[in-house]
Each structure stands twice: as structure tokens, then as C-alpha cells.
Short mmCIF file of C-alpha atoms in Angstrom, two decimals:
data_model
loop_
_atom_site.label_atom_id
_atom_site.label_comp_id
_atom_site.label_asym_id
_atom_site.label_seq_id
_atom_site.Cartn_x
_atom_site.Cartn_y
_atom_site.Cartn_z
CA UNK R 1 -5.08 31.68 -11.19
CA UNK R 2 -4.20 32.25 -7.54
CA UNK R 3 -1.99 29.57 -5.99
CA UNK R 4 -3.98 28.65 -2.87
CA UNK R 5 -0.91 27.13 -1.21
CA UNK R 6 0.81 30.54 -1.25
CA UNK R 7 -1.98 32.34 0.60
CA UNK R 8 -0.90 33.11 4.16
CA UNK R 9 -2.81 30.81 6.55
CA UNK R 10 -0.43 31.14 9.50
CA UNK R 11 -1.82 30.37 12.95
CA UNK R 12 -0.22 31.05 16.31
CA UNK R 13 0.13 28.63 19.21
CA UNK R 14 1.28 30.91 21.98
CA UNK R 15 4.27 32.73 20.54
CA UNK R 16 4.96 30.04 17.94
CA UNK R 17 3.91 30.72 14.35
CA UNK R 18 2.76 27.66 12.40
CA UNK R 19 2.61 28.25 8.66
CA UNK R 20 0.38 26.21 6.32
CA UNK R 21 -1.28 24.48 9.33
CA UNK R 22 -3.51 22.05 7.40
CA UNK R 23 -0.59 20.90 5.27
CA UNK R 24 1.47 20.44 8.43
CA UNK R 25 -1.36 18.56 10.16
CA UNK R 26 -1.83 16.18 7.23
CA UNK R 27 1.94 15.63 7.05
CA UNK R 28 1.94 14.66 10.72
CA UNK R 29 -1.05 12.34 10.21
CA UNK R 30 0.92 10.64 7.43
CA UNK R 31 3.88 10.36 9.80
CA UNK R 32 1.78 8.56 12.42
CA UNK R 33 0.03 6.42 9.80
CA UNK R 34 3.33 5.20 8.34
CA UNK R 35 4.70 4.49 11.81
CA UNK R 36 1.58 2.43 12.54
CA UNK R 37 2.04 0.45 9.32
CA UNK R 38 5.70 -0.09 10.22
CA UNK R 39 4.73 -1.29 13.70
CA UNK R 40 2.15 -3.68 12.24
CA UNK R 41 4.80 -5.26 10.00
CA UNK R 42 7.61 -5.14 12.55
CA UNK R 43 6.89 -8.54 14.07
CA UNK R 44 9.35 -11.46 14.37
CA UNK R 45 6.94 -13.77 12.52
CA UNK R 46 7.16 -11.51 9.46
CA UNK R 47 10.75 -12.39 8.59
CA UNK R 48 10.21 -12.48 4.83
CA UNK R 49 12.86 -10.27 3.14
CA UNK R 50 10.25 -8.56 0.97
CA UNK R 51 8.13 -7.63 4.00
CA UNK R 52 11.23 -6.34 5.81
CA UNK R 53 11.83 -3.96 2.90
CA UNK R 54 8.18 -2.88 2.87
CA UNK R 55 8.30 -2.07 6.57
CA UNK R 56 11.45 0.00 5.95
CA UNK R 57 9.57 1.76 3.14
CA UNK R 58 6.95 2.85 5.65
CA UNK R 59 9.54 3.84 8.28
CA UNK R 60 11.51 6.00 5.86
CA UNK R 61 8.26 7.52 4.58
CA UNK R 62 7.25 8.44 8.13
CA UNK R 63 10.53 10.29 8.68
CA UNK R 64 10.15 12.00 5.32
CA UNK R 65 6.62 13.23 6.08
CA UNK R 66 7.72 14.47 9.51
CA UNK R 67 10.56 16.51 8.05
CA UNK R 68 8.27 17.77 5.31
CA UNK R 69 5.72 18.88 7.88
CA UNK R 70 8.41 20.76 9.81
CA UNK R 71 9.62 22.49 6.66
CA UNK R 72 6.07 23.77 6.04
CA UNK R 73 5.38 24.66 9.68
CA UNK R 74 8.39 26.69 10.75
CA UNK R 75 9.61 28.49 7.64
CA UNK R 76 7.52 31.26 6.10
CA UNK R 77 10.25 31.81 3.53
CA UNK R 78 11.32 28.61 1.81
CA UNK R 79 14.97 29.52 1.58
CA UNK R 80 18.10 29.35 3.70
CA UNK R 81 20.16 26.64 5.39
CA UNK R 82 17.59 25.94 8.11
CA UNK R 83 14.73 25.33 5.69
CA UNK R 84 16.86 23.29 3.31
CA UNK R 85 18.15 21.06 6.11
CA UNK R 86 14.56 19.82 6.55
CA UNK R 87 13.44 20.03 2.93
CA UNK R 88 16.41 18.27 1.32
CA UNK R 89 16.55 15.60 4.04
CA UNK R 90 12.87 14.92 3.36
CA UNK R 91 13.61 14.46 -0.33
CA UNK R 92 16.61 12.20 0.31
CA UNK R 93 14.53 9.96 2.59
CA UNK R 94 11.85 9.80 -0.08
CA UNK R 95 14.44 8.54 -2.59
CA UNK R 96 15.46 5.80 -0.15
CA UNK R 97 11.83 4.84 0.52
CA UNK R 98 11.25 4.32 -3.23
CA UNK R 99 14.36 2.14 -3.29
CA UNK R 100 12.96 -0.01 -0.46
CA UNK R 101 9.71 -0.47 -2.39
CA UNK R 102 11.75 -1.57 -5.40
CA UNK R 103 13.73 -4.05 -3.31
CA UNK R 104 10.52 -5.41 -1.79
CA UNK R 105 9.14 -5.96 -5.28
CA UNK R 106 12.33 -7.63 -6.50
CA UNK R 107 12.17 -10.07 -3.58
CA UNK R 108 8.53 -10.97 -4.19
CA UNK R 109 6.89 -10.36 -7.57
CA UNK R 110 10.26 -10.47 -9.39
CA UNK R 111 11.96 -13.20 -7.37
CA UNK R 112 11.71 -15.71 -10.22
CA UNK R 113 12.39 -13.23 -13.02
CA UNK R 114 15.23 -14.05 -15.41
CA UNK R 115 16.01 -10.32 -15.47
CA UNK R 116 16.25 -9.97 -11.69
CA UNK R 117 19.92 -8.94 -11.89
CA UNK R 118 19.13 -6.11 -14.30
CA UNK R 119 16.19 -4.92 -12.22
CA UNK R 120 18.45 -4.77 -9.17
CA UNK R 121 21.16 -2.96 -11.12
CA UNK R 122 18.62 -0.36 -12.31
CA UNK R 123 17.37 0.12 -8.75
CA UNK R 124 20.83 0.80 -7.38
CA UNK R 125 21.64 3.11 -10.29
CA UNK R 126 18.44 5.07 -9.73
CA UNK R 127 19.15 5.37 -6.01
CA UNK R 128 22.64 6.81 -6.56
CA UNK R 129 21.62 9.20 -9.36
CA UNK R 130 18.54 10.62 -7.67
CA UNK R 131 20.14 10.88 -4.24
CA UNK R 132 22.85 13.02 -5.82
CA UNK R 133 20.26 14.96 -7.84
CA UNK R 134 18.40 15.96 -4.67
CA UNK R 135 21.39 18.03 -3.53
CA UNK R 136 22.57 19.12 -6.99
CA UNK R 137 19.27 20.48 -8.33
CA UNK R 138 17.46 21.22 -5.02
CA UNK R 139 14.10 21.00 -6.76
CA UNK R 140 11.08 18.94 -5.70
CA UNK R 141 10.75 17.75 -9.31
CA UNK R 142 13.61 15.35 -8.53
CA UNK R 143 11.37 13.50 -6.05
CA UNK R 144 8.45 13.52 -8.49
CA UNK R 145 10.53 12.00 -11.29
CA UNK R 146 12.11 9.48 -8.93
CA UNK R 147 8.68 8.41 -7.69
CA UNK R 148 7.31 8.05 -11.22
CA UNK R 149 10.32 6.11 -12.52
CA UNK R 150 10.39 3.95 -9.40
CA UNK R 151 6.72 3.23 -8.72
CA UNK R 152 5.11 3.00 -12.16
CA UNK R 153 7.00 -0.24 -12.95
CA UNK R 154 6.14 -1.55 -9.47
CA UNK R 155 2.47 -0.82 -10.12
CA UNK R 156 2.53 -2.62 -13.48
CA UNK R 157 4.47 -5.57 -12.03
CA UNK R 158 1.93 -5.99 -9.23
CA UNK R 159 -1.02 -5.77 -11.61
CA UNK R 160 0.61 -8.57 -13.59
CA UNK R 161 1.54 -10.52 -10.44
CA UNK R 162 -2.06 -10.35 -9.20
CA UNK R 163 -2.86 -13.14 -11.66
CA UNK R 164 -0.81 -15.41 -9.40
CA UNK R 165 -1.14 -13.63 -6.06
CA UNK R 166 -4.44 -11.79 -5.58
CA UNK R 167 -2.98 -9.67 -2.75
CA UNK R 168 -0.71 -7.90 -5.24
CA UNK R 169 -3.73 -6.06 -6.66
CA UNK R 170 -3.95 -3.98 -3.48
CA UNK R 171 -0.40 -2.72 -3.91
CA UNK R 172 -1.03 -1.92 -7.57
CA UNK R 173 -4.23 0.03 -6.89
CA UNK R 174 -2.59 1.79 -3.95
CA UNK R 175 0.12 3.14 -6.25
CA UNK R 176 -2.52 4.11 -8.81
CA UNK R 177 -4.24 6.24 -6.15
CA UNK R 178 -0.87 7.82 -5.37
CA UNK R 179 -0.63 9.13 -8.92
CA UNK R 180 -4.01 10.83 -8.48
CA UNK R 181 -2.31 12.91 -5.80
CA UNK R 182 0.38 13.86 -8.32
CA UNK R 183 -2.33 14.99 -10.76
CA UNK R 184 -4.00 17.14 -8.07
CA UNK R 185 -0.62 18.67 -7.18
CA UNK R 186 0.27 19.38 -10.82
CA UNK R 187 -3.17 20.91 -11.54
CA UNK R 188 -3.05 22.90 -8.28
CA UNK R 189 -6.68 21.92 -7.69
CA UNK R 190 -7.82 23.46 -4.40
CA UNK R 191 -11.09 23.85 -2.51
CA UNK R 192 -9.90 26.63 -0.21
CA UNK R 193 -6.75 28.24 1.13
CA UNK R 194 -7.15 26.03 4.20
CA UNK R 195 -7.68 22.94 2.08
CA UNK R 196 -5.46 23.46 -0.92
CA UNK R 197 -3.91 21.06 -3.42
CA UNK R 198 -1.14 20.12 -0.99
CA UNK R 199 -3.71 19.06 1.60
CA UNK R 200 -5.85 17.18 -0.93
CA UNK R 201 -2.75 15.38 -2.21
CA UNK R 202 -1.90 14.36 1.35
CA UNK R 203 -5.38 12.89 1.87
CA UNK R 204 -4.99 10.89 -1.34
CA UNK R 205 -1.56 9.70 -0.17
CA UNK R 206 -3.19 8.49 3.06
CA UNK R 207 -5.64 6.45 0.99
CA UNK R 208 -2.85 5.21 -1.27
CA UNK R 209 -0.62 3.99 1.54
CA UNK R 210 -3.56 2.42 3.37
CA UNK R 211 -4.56 0.39 0.32
CA UNK R 212 -0.95 -0.66 -0.26
CA UNK R 213 -0.64 -1.68 3.38
CA UNK R 214 -3.66 -3.98 3.12
CA UNK R 215 -1.96 -5.91 0.33
CA UNK R 216 1.42 -5.95 2.06
CA UNK R 217 -0.07 -7.13 5.36
CA UNK R 218 -1.97 -9.89 3.57
CA UNK R 219 1.24 -10.98 1.88
CA UNK R 220 3.00 -10.94 5.24
CA UNK R 221 0.33 -13.16 6.82
CA UNK R 222 0.39 -15.53 3.83
CA UNK R 223 4.18 -15.86 3.93
CA UNK R 224 3.99 -16.66 7.65
CA UNK R 225 1.30 -19.30 7.18
CA UNK R 226 3.09 -21.00 4.32
#
């Protein structure tokens, strides 16, 4: 089977070559979307520690998508110091964004848990190990495993927490949509070279983050009112 993401789709803007343009465009949309979500949560009235961590999750994600878009756009060959400066930084930021989601969960859905200390210890351990792994292994699988290990428990915790706080269901379903993007990426399901599995995954990530944001914003409003 032909890997649609490896078909040359380069376009030229003046003398500048832009490789994988749809992937780049969707990365930049995700950048703007995450910045918008950050801006929506970055209000003095939303001083809840959990919401502060969620807004940092979106901010770090925006930087990560921007660097990822640049790594696709400006490097035809995915090798060398220039490419890796973008690509590895993107992965490192992704590891930190997962950590912020974990901290946000610990300060909300897990705030009354008797095992809160152990959750926090596991979060810090994961952060250190996977941050190091990004630079040791230099393989995108590190980010995939970090995301799975980090977000699957968060999804389950929020499904359970939705029995007490109905807004948690949005976060849980948002993460569930995110794992559909992982399935599309793993299966390399593509419609066209100009709308390949990377692009489809990005569209699903847009939906995932939007659904999560609805729940987070509702929690932010509720915490401000009460």
C-alpha cells in the first residue's frame, strides 16, 4: 500500500517551497484553535488551579502544533539538526502538555482521592522519563505512548467523575475522539495525497480539543459561580 503522506505535494509561494501543505495548514489551524482556547480560559475570574493547568495545556499544545507544522513545511528530508530542532521540540512540548492535563485532573476529579499523592508521583515520573525518551530515542512513538499512558486514565477518571459533575463527560468524550485520530494514523487511512491520514488525524484532533474545551469552559464558569 502506498503511503499517501510520502507522496510529494509540495507547493511554492514565490521562491519558498512548502512541503505537505494540507498537513501544515491543519497544524496551523490547531495552533490558532489552541491559542483561542487558552485566551478564553486566561481570565482573572478563572483562578481555579485546575483551570490554570488546562489553559497551560492548550498553550503548550499550540506551540507544539506550530513547531510540528514548521517541521512539515520547510524540510523535504526529515533529517538533520534543523529538522530535529523543530521536531524534537514539538515532541517535548507535547510531553509537557500531557503533564498539564494530568495536573488539571489531579486538582479537580482527583482532588479528594486518597491516592492523590501516588497519582502525582506517577505524573512527575512519567514527565521525567518521557521527556528524556524524546531525545534518547528520537521517535514519534514516544509521544504516542506518552499520550496513551497519560490520557487514557484521564478519560476513564472523567467518565467516572461525570456521575458527580456532568461537565466531565465532555472532557472524557473529547479524549475518546482523540484516540480515533490515533487509529487513523496507525491505519494510514487516507482519502487522497492532499488529504492523507495526517490531515484526517488533525481534523479529528480539532474536534477532540473542541469537545474537551466545552467541558473545561463549563467547569471554569461553574467554579467562578460557586
